[in-house]
mmCIF file of C-alpha atoms and ligand atoms in Angstrom:
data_model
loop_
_atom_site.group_PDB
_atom_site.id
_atom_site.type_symbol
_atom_site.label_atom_id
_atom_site.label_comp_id
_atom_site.label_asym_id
_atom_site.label_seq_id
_atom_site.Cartn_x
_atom_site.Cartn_y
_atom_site.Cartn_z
ATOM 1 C CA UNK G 23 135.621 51.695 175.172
ATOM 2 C CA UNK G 24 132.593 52.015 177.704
ATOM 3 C CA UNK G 25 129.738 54.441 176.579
ATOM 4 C CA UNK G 26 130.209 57.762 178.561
ATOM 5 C CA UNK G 27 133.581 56.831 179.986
ATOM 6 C CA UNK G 28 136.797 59.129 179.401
ATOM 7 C CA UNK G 29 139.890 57.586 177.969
ATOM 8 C CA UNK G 30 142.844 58.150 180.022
ATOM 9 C CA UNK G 31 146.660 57.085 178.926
ATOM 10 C CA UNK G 32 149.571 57.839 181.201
ATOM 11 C CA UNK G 33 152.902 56.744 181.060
ATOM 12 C CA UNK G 34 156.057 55.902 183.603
ATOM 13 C CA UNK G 35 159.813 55.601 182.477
ATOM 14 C CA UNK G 36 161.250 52.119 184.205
ATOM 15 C CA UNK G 37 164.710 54.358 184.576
ATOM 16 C CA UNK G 38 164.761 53.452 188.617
ATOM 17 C CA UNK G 39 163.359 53.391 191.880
ATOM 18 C CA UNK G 40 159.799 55.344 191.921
ATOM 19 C CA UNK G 41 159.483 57.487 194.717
ATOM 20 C CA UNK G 42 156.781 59.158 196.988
ATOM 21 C CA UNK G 43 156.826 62.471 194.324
ATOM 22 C CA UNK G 44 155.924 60.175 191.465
ATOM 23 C CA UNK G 45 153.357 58.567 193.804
ATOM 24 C CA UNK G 46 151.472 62.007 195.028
ATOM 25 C CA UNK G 47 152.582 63.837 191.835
ATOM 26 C CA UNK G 48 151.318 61.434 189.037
ATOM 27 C CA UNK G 49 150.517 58.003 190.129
ATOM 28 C CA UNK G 50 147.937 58.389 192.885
ATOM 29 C CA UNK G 51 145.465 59.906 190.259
ATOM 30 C CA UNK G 52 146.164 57.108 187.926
ATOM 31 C CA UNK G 53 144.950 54.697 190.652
ATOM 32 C CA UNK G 54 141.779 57.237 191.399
ATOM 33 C CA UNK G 55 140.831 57.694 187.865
ATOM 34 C CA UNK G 56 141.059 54.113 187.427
ATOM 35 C CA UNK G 57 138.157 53.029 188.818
ATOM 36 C CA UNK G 58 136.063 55.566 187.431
ATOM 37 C CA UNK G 59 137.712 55.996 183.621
ATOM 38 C CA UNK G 60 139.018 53.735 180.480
ATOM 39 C CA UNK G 61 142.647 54.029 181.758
ATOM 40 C CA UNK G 62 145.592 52.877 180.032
ATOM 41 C CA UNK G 63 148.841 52.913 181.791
ATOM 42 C CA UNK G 64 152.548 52.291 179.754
ATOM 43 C CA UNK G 65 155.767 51.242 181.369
ATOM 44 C CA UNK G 66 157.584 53.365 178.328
ATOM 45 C CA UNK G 67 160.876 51.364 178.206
ATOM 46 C CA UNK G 68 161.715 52.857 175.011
ATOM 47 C CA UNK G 69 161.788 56.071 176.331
ATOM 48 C CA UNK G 70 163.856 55.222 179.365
ATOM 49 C CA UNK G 71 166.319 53.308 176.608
ATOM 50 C CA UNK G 72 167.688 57.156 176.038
ATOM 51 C CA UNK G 73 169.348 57.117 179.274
ATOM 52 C CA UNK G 74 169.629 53.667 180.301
ATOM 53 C CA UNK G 75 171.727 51.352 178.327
ATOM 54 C CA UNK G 76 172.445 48.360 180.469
ATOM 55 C CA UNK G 77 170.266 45.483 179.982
ATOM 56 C CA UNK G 78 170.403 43.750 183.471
ATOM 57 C CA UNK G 79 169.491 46.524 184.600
ATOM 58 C CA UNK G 80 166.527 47.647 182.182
ATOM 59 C CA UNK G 81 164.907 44.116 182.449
ATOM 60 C CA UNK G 82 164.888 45.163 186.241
ATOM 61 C CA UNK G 83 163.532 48.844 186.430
ATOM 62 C CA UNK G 84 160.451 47.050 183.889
ATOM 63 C CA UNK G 85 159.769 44.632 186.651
ATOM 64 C CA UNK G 86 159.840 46.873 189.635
ATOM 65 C CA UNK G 87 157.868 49.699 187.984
ATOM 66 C CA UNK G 88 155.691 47.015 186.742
ATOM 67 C CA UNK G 89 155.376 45.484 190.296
ATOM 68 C CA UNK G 90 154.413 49.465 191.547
ATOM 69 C CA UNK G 91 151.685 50.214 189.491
ATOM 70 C CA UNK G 92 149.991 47.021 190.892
ATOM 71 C CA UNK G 93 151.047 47.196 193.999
ATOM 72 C CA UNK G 94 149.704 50.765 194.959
ATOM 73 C CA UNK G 95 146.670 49.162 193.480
ATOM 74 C CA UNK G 96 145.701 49.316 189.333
ATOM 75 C CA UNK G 97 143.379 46.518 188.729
ATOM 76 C CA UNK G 98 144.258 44.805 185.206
ATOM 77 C CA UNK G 99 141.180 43.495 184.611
ATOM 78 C CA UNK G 100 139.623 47.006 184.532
ATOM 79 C CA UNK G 101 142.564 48.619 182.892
ATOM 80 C CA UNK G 102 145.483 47.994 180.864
ATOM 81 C CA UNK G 103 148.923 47.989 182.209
ATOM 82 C CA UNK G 104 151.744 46.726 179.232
ATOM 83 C CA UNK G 105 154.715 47.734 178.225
ATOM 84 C CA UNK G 106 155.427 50.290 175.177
ATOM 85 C CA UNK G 107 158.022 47.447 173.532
ATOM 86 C CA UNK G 108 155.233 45.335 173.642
ATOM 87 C CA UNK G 109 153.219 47.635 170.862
ATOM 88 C CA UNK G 110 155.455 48.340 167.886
ATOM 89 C CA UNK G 111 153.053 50.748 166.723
ATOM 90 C CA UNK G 112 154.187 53.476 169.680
ATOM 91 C CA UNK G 113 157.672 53.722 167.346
ATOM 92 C CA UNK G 114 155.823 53.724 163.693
ATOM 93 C CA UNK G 115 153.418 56.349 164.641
ATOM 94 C CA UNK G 116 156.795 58.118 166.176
ATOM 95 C CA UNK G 117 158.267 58.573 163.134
ATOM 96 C CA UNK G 118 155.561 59.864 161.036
ATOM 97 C CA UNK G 119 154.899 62.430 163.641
ATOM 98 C CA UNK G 120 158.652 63.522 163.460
ATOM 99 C CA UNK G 121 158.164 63.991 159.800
ATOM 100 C CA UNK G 122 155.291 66.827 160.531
ATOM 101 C CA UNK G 123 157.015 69.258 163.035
ATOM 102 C CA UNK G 124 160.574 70.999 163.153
ATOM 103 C CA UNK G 125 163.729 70.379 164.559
ATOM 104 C CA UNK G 126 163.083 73.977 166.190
ATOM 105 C CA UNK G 127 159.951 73.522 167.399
ATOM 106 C CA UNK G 128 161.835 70.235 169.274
ATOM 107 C CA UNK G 129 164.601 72.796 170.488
ATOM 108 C CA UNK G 130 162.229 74.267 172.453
ATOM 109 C CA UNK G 131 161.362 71.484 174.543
ATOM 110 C CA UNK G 132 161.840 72.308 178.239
ATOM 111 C CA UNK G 133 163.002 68.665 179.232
ATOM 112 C CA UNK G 134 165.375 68.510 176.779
ATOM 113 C CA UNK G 135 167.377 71.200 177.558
ATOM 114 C CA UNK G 136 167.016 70.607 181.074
ATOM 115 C CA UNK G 137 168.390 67.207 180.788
ATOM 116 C CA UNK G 138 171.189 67.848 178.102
ATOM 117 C CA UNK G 139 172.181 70.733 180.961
ATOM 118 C CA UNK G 140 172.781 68.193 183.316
ATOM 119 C CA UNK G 141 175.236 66.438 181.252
ATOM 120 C CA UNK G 142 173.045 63.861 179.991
ATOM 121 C CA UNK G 143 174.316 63.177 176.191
ATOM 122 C CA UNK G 144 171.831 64.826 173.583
ATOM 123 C CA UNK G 145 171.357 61.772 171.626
ATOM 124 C CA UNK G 146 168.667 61.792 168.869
ATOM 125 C CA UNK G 147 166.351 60.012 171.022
ATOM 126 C CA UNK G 148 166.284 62.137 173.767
ATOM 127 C CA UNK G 149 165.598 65.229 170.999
ATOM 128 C CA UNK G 150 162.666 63.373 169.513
ATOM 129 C CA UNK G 151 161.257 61.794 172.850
ATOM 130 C CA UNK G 152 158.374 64.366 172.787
ATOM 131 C CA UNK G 153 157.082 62.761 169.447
ATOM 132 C CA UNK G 154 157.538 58.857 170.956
ATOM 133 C CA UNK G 155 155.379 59.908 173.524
ATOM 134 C CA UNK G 156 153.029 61.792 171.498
ATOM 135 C CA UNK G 157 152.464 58.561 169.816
ATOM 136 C CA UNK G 158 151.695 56.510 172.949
ATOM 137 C CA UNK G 159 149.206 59.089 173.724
ATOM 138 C CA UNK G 160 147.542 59.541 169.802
ATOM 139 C CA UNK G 161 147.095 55.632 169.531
ATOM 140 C CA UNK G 162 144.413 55.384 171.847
ATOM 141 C CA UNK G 163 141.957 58.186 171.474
ATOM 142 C CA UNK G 164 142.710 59.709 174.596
ATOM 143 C CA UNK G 165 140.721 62.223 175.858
ATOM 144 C CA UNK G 166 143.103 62.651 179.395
ATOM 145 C CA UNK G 167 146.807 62.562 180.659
ATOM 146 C CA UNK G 168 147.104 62.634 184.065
ATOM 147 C CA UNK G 169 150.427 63.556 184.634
ATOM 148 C CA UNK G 170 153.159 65.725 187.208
ATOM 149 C CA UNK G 171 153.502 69.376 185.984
ATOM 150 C CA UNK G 172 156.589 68.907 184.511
ATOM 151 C CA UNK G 173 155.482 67.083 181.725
ATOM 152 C CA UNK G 174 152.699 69.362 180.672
ATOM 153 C CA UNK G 175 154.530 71.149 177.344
ATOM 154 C CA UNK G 176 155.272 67.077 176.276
ATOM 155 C CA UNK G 177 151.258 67.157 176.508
ATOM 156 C CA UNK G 178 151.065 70.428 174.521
ATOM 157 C CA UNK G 179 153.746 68.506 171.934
ATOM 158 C CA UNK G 180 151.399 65.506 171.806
ATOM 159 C CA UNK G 181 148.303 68.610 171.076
ATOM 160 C CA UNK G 182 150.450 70.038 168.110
ATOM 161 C CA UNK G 183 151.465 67.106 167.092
ATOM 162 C CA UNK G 184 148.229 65.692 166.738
ATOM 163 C CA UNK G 185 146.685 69.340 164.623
ATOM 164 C CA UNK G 186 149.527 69.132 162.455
ATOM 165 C CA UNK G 187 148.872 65.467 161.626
ATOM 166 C CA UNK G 188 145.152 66.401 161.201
ATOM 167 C CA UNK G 189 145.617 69.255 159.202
ATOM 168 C CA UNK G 190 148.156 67.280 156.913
ATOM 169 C CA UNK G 191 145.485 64.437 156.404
ATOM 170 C CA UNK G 192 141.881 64.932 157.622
ATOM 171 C CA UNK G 193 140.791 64.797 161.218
ATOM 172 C CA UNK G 194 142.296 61.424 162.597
ATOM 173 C CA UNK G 195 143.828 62.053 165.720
ATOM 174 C CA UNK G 196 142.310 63.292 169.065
ATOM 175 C CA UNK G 197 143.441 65.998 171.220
ATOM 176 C CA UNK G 198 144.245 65.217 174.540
ATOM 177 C CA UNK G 199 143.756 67.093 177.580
ATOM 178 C CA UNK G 200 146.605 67.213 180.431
ATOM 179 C CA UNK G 201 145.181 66.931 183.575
ATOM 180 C CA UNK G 202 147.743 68.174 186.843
ATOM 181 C CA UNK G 203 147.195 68.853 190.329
ATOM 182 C CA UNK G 204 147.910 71.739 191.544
ATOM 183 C CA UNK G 205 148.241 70.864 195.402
ATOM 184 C CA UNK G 206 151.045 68.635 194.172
ATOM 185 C CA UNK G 207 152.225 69.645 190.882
ATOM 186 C CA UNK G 208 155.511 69.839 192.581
ATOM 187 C CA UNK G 209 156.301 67.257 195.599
ATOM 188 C CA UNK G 210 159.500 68.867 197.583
ATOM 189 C CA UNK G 211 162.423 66.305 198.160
ATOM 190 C CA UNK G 212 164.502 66.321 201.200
ATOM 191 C CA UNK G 213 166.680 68.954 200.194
ATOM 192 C CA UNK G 214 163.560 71.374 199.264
ATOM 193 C CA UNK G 215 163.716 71.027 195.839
ATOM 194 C CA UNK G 216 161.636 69.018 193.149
ATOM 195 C CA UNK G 217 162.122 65.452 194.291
ATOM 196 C CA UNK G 218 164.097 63.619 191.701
ATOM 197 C CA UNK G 219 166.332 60.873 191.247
ATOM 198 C CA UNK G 220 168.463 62.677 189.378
ATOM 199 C CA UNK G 221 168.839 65.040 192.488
ATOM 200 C CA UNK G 222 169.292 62.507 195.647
ATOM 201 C CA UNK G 223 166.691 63.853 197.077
ATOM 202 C CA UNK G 224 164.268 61.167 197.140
ATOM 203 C CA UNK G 225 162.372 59.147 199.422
ATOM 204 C CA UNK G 226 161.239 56.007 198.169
ATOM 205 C CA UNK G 227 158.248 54.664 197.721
ATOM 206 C CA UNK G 228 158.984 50.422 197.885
ATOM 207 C CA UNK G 229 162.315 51.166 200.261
ATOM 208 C CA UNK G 230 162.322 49.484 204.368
ATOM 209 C CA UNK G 231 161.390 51.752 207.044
ATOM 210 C CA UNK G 232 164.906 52.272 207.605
ATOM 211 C CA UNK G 233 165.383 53.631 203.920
ATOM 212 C CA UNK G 234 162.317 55.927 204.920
ATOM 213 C CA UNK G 235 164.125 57.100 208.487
ATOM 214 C CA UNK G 236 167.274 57.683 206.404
ATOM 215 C CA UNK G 237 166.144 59.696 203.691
ATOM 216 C CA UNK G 238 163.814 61.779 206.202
ATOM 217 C CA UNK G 239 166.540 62.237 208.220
ATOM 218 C CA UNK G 240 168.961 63.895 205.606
ATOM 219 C CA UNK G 241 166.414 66.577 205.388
ATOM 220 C CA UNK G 242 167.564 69.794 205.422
ATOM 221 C CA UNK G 243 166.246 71.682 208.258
ATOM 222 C CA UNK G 244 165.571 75.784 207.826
ATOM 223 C CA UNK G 245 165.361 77.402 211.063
ATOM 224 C CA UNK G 246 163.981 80.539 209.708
ATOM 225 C CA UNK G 247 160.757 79.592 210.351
ATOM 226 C CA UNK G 248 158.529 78.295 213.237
ATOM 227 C CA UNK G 249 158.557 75.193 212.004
ATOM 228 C CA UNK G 250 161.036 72.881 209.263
ATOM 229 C CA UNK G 251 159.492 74.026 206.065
ATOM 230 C CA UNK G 252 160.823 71.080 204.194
ATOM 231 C CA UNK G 253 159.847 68.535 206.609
ATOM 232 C CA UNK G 254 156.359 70.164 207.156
ATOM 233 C CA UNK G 255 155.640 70.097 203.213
ATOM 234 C CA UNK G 256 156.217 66.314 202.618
ATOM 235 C CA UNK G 257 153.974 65.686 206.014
ATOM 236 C CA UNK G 258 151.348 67.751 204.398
ATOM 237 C CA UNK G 259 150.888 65.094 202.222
ATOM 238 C CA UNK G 260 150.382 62.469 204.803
ATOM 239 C CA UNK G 261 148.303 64.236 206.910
ATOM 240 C CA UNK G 262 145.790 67.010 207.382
ATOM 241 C CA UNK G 263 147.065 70.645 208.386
ATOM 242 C CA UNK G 264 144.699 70.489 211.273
ATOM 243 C CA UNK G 265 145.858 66.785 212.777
ATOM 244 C CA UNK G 266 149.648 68.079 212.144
ATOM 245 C CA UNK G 267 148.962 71.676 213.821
ATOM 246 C CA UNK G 268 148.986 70.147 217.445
ATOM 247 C CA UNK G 269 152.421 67.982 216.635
ATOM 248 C CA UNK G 270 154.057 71.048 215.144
ATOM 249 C CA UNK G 271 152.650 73.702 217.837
ATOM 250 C CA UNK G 272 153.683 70.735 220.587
ATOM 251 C CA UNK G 273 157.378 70.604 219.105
ATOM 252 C CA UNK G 274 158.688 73.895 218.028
ATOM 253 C CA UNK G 275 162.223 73.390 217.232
ATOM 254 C CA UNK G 276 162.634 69.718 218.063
ATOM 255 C CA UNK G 277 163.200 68.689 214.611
ATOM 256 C CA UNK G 278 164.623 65.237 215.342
ATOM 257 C CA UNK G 279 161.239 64.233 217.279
ATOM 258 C CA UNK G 280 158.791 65.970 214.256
ATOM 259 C CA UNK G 281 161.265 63.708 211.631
ATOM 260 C CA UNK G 282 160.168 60.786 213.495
ATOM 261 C CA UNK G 283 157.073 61.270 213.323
ATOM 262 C CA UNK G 284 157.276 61.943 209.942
ATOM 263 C CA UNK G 285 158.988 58.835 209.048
ATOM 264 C CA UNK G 286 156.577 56.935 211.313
ATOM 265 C CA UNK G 287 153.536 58.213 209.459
ATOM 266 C CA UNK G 288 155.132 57.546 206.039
ATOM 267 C CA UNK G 289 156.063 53.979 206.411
ATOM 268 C CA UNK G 290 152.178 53.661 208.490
ATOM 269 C CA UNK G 291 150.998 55.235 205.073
ATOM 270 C CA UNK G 292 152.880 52.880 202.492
ATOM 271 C CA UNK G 293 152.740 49.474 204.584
ATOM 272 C CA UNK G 294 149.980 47.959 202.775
ATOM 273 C CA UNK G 295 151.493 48.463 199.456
ATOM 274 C CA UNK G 296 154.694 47.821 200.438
ATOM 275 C CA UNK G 297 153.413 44.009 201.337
ATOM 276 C CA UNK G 298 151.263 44.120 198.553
ATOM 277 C CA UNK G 299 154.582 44.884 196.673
ATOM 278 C CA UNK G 300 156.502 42.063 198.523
ATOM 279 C CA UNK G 301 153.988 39.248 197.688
ATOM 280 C CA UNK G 302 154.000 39.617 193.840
ATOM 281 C CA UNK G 303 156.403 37.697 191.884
ATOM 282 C CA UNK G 304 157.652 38.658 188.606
ATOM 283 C CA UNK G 305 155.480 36.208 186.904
ATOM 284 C CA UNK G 306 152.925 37.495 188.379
ATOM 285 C CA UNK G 307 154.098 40.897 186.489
ATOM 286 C CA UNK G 308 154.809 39.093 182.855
ATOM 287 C CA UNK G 309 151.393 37.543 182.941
ATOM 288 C CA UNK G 310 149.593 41.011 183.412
ATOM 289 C CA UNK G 311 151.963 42.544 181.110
ATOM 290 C CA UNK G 312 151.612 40.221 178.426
ATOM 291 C CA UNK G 313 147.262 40.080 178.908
ATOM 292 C CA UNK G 314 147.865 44.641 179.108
ATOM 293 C CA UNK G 315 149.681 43.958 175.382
ATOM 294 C CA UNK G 316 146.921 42.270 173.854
ATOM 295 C CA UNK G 317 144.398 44.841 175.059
ATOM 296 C CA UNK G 318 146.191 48.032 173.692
ATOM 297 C CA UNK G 319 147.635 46.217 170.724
ATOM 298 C CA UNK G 320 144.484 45.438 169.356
ATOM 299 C CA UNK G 321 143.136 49.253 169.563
ATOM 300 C CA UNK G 322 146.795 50.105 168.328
ATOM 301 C CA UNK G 323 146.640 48.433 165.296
ATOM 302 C CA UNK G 324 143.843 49.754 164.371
ATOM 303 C CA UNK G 325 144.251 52.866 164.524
ATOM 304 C CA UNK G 326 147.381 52.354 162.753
ATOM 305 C CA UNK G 327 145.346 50.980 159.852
ATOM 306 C CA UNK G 328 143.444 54.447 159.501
ATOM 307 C CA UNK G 329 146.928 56.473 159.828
ATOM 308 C CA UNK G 330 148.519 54.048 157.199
ATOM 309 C CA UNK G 331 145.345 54.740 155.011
ATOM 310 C CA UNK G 332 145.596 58.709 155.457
ATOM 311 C CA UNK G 333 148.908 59.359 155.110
ATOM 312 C CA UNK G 334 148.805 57.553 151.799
ATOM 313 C CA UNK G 335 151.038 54.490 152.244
ATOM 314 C CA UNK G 336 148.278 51.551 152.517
ATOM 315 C CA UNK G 337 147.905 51.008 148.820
HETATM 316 P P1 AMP K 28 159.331 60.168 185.743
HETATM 317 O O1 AMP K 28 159.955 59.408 186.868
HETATM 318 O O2 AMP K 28 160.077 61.418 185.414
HETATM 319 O O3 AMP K 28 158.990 59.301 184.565
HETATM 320 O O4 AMP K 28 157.944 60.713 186.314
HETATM 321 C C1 AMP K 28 156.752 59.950 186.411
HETATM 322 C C2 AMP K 28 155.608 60.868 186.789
HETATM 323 O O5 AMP K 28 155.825 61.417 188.103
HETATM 324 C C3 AMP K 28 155.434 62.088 185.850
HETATM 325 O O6 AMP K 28 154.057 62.312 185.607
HETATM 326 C C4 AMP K 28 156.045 63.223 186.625
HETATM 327 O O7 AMP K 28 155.460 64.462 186.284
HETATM 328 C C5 AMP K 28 155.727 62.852 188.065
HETATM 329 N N1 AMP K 28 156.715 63.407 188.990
HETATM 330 C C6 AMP K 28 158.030 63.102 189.077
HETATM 331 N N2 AMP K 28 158.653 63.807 190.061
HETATM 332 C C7 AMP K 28 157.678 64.589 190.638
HETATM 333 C C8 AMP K 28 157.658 65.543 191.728
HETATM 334 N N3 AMP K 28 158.758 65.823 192.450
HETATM 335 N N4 AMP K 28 156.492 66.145 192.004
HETATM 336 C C9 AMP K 28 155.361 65.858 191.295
HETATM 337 N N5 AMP K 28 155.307 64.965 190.283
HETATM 338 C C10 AMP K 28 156.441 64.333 189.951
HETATM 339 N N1 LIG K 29 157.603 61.641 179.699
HETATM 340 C C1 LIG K 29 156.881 61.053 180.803
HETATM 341 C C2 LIG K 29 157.701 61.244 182.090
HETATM 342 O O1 LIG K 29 158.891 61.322 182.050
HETATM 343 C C3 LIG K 29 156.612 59.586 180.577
HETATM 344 C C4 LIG K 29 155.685 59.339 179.424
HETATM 345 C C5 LIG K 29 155.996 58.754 178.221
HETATM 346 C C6 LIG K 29 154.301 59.640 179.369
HETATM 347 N N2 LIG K 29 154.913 58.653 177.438
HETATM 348 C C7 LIG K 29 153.845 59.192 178.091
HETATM 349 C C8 LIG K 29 153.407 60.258 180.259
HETATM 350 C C9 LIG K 29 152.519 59.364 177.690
HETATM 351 C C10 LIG K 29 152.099 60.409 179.841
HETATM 352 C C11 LIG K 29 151.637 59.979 178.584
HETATM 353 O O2 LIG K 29 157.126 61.240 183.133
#
């Protein structure tokens, strides 16, 4: 790792279509902090394996999400970008983690319950995917986790995780830091609440223009106010307060004209990704996927080697 630079890991389930709050939320600061820090970035297909169980279309998500992160514009040759299969040490370090903290301390995960209340089947893997992605974090030293706010206890579990492992057997793992936005800790879908595929409330990031007029359309207009509150807070993050104060003051009540202009600033906003997205092929994806491996399984591995040694089983 570069003298002086921070190490920064962050991590994206392939589980579907990424859309504009994963952009604003999470991956915008990846691409930012890229050209400044040591980032590492994981397409964590093991962790997306505890919802999605058909191949076809697991081999598909890893290629779009794949296809995102380089299209909205992380450079592989100054970070890494692989895939947590890839690193069989993610998994290993996994389990000795799970060995150190309780099955109540788990319980208390937020996500967890969250997603076993929506019906989602509590399999094991779901209950232990705090300490999988503690791992992915621990491996690499990281100093920084950019991520949305809703995954900042899974940073505290990756803290505790670390202490306890420490405490167990000598100082070996680092503590990370979480690092969230505030301004957009929490992008609005088009119903007003968190955007989320699991709530059809999305708008996509990679979708046509006509996906974009769609989805902006279906927003759900409040007339309380002067203006649509849900349609103002997306635009908000498209555009200044003071350049949207004129359209807004301009169009009080015409909703369908300030959705248009909405969408039209949106797909403005994305189009150069979008085509960046549309001219890379997926072997253009496997080849920086397979170089990304290489880089983090070599620092993997070794750190694995120290772990091994600690915890007693390197003989
Ligand atoms: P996920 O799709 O759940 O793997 O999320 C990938 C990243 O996007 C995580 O860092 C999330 O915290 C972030 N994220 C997802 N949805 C939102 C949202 N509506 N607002 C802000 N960040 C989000
Ligand atoms: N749990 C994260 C999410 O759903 C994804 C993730 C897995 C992650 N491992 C990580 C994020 C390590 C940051 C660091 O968004």
């Amino acid at each position: 790792m570069a003298e002086g630079k921070k190490r920064v890991f962050s991590g994206v389930q392939p589980s579907g279509a990424l859309h504009i709050g994963n952009y604003f939320g999470a991956l915008k600061q990846w691409v930012e902090m890229s050209q400044e820090d040591d980032c590492i970035f994981c397409v964590v297909d093991y962790h997306a394996l505890t919802t999605v169980k058909d191949p076809a279309a697991l081999r598909q998500n890893i290629l779009d999400t794949t296809k995102t992160l380089l299209a909205i514009g992380i450079d592989p040759s100054n970070s890494i970008i692989f895939k947590q299969s890839d690193v069989s040490e993610h998994t290993e370090l996994a389990w000795m983690l799970e060995t150190l903290v309780t099955v109540k301390f788990l319980e208390l995960a937020h996500a967890y319950k969250d997603k076993v209340a929506k019906g989602l089947e509590a399999n094991a893997g779901l209950f232990n995917y705090p300490m999988l992605m503690a791992a992915d974090i621990l491996l690499y030293d990281t100093d920084i986790v950019p991520v949305g706010a809703d995954q900042r206890q899974h940073v505290e579990y990756a803290r505790e995780a670390a202490n306890k492992f420490n405490l167990a057997y000598g100082q070996t793992l680092k503590e990370p830091q979480e690092k969230i936005r505030d301004e957009v800790a929490v992008v609005p879908g088009t119903d007003g609440q968190k955007m989320s595929k699991s709530y059809k409330n999305t708008i996509p990031l990679f979708g046509s223009e006509e996906d974009t007029l769609k989805a902006i359309m279906s927003i759900v207009t409040d007339s309380s106010g002067e203006r649509p509150a849900h349609v103002y807070a997306i635009h908000k993050l498209f555009k200044s307060e003071e350049e949207l104060a004129p359209l807004y003051e301009a169009n009080k009540g015409s909703y369908k004209i300030l959705k248009e202009a909405l969408a039209a600033d949106i797909n403005a906003y994305l189009a150069p990704m979008r085509a960046k997205y549309a001219a890379l092929t997926d072997d253009d994806v496997k080849k920086a996927l397979a170089q990304g491996a290489a880089k983090a399984k070599a620092i993997a591995s070794k750190k694995m080697e120290e772990v091994r040694q600690n915890i007693g089983v390197s003989l």
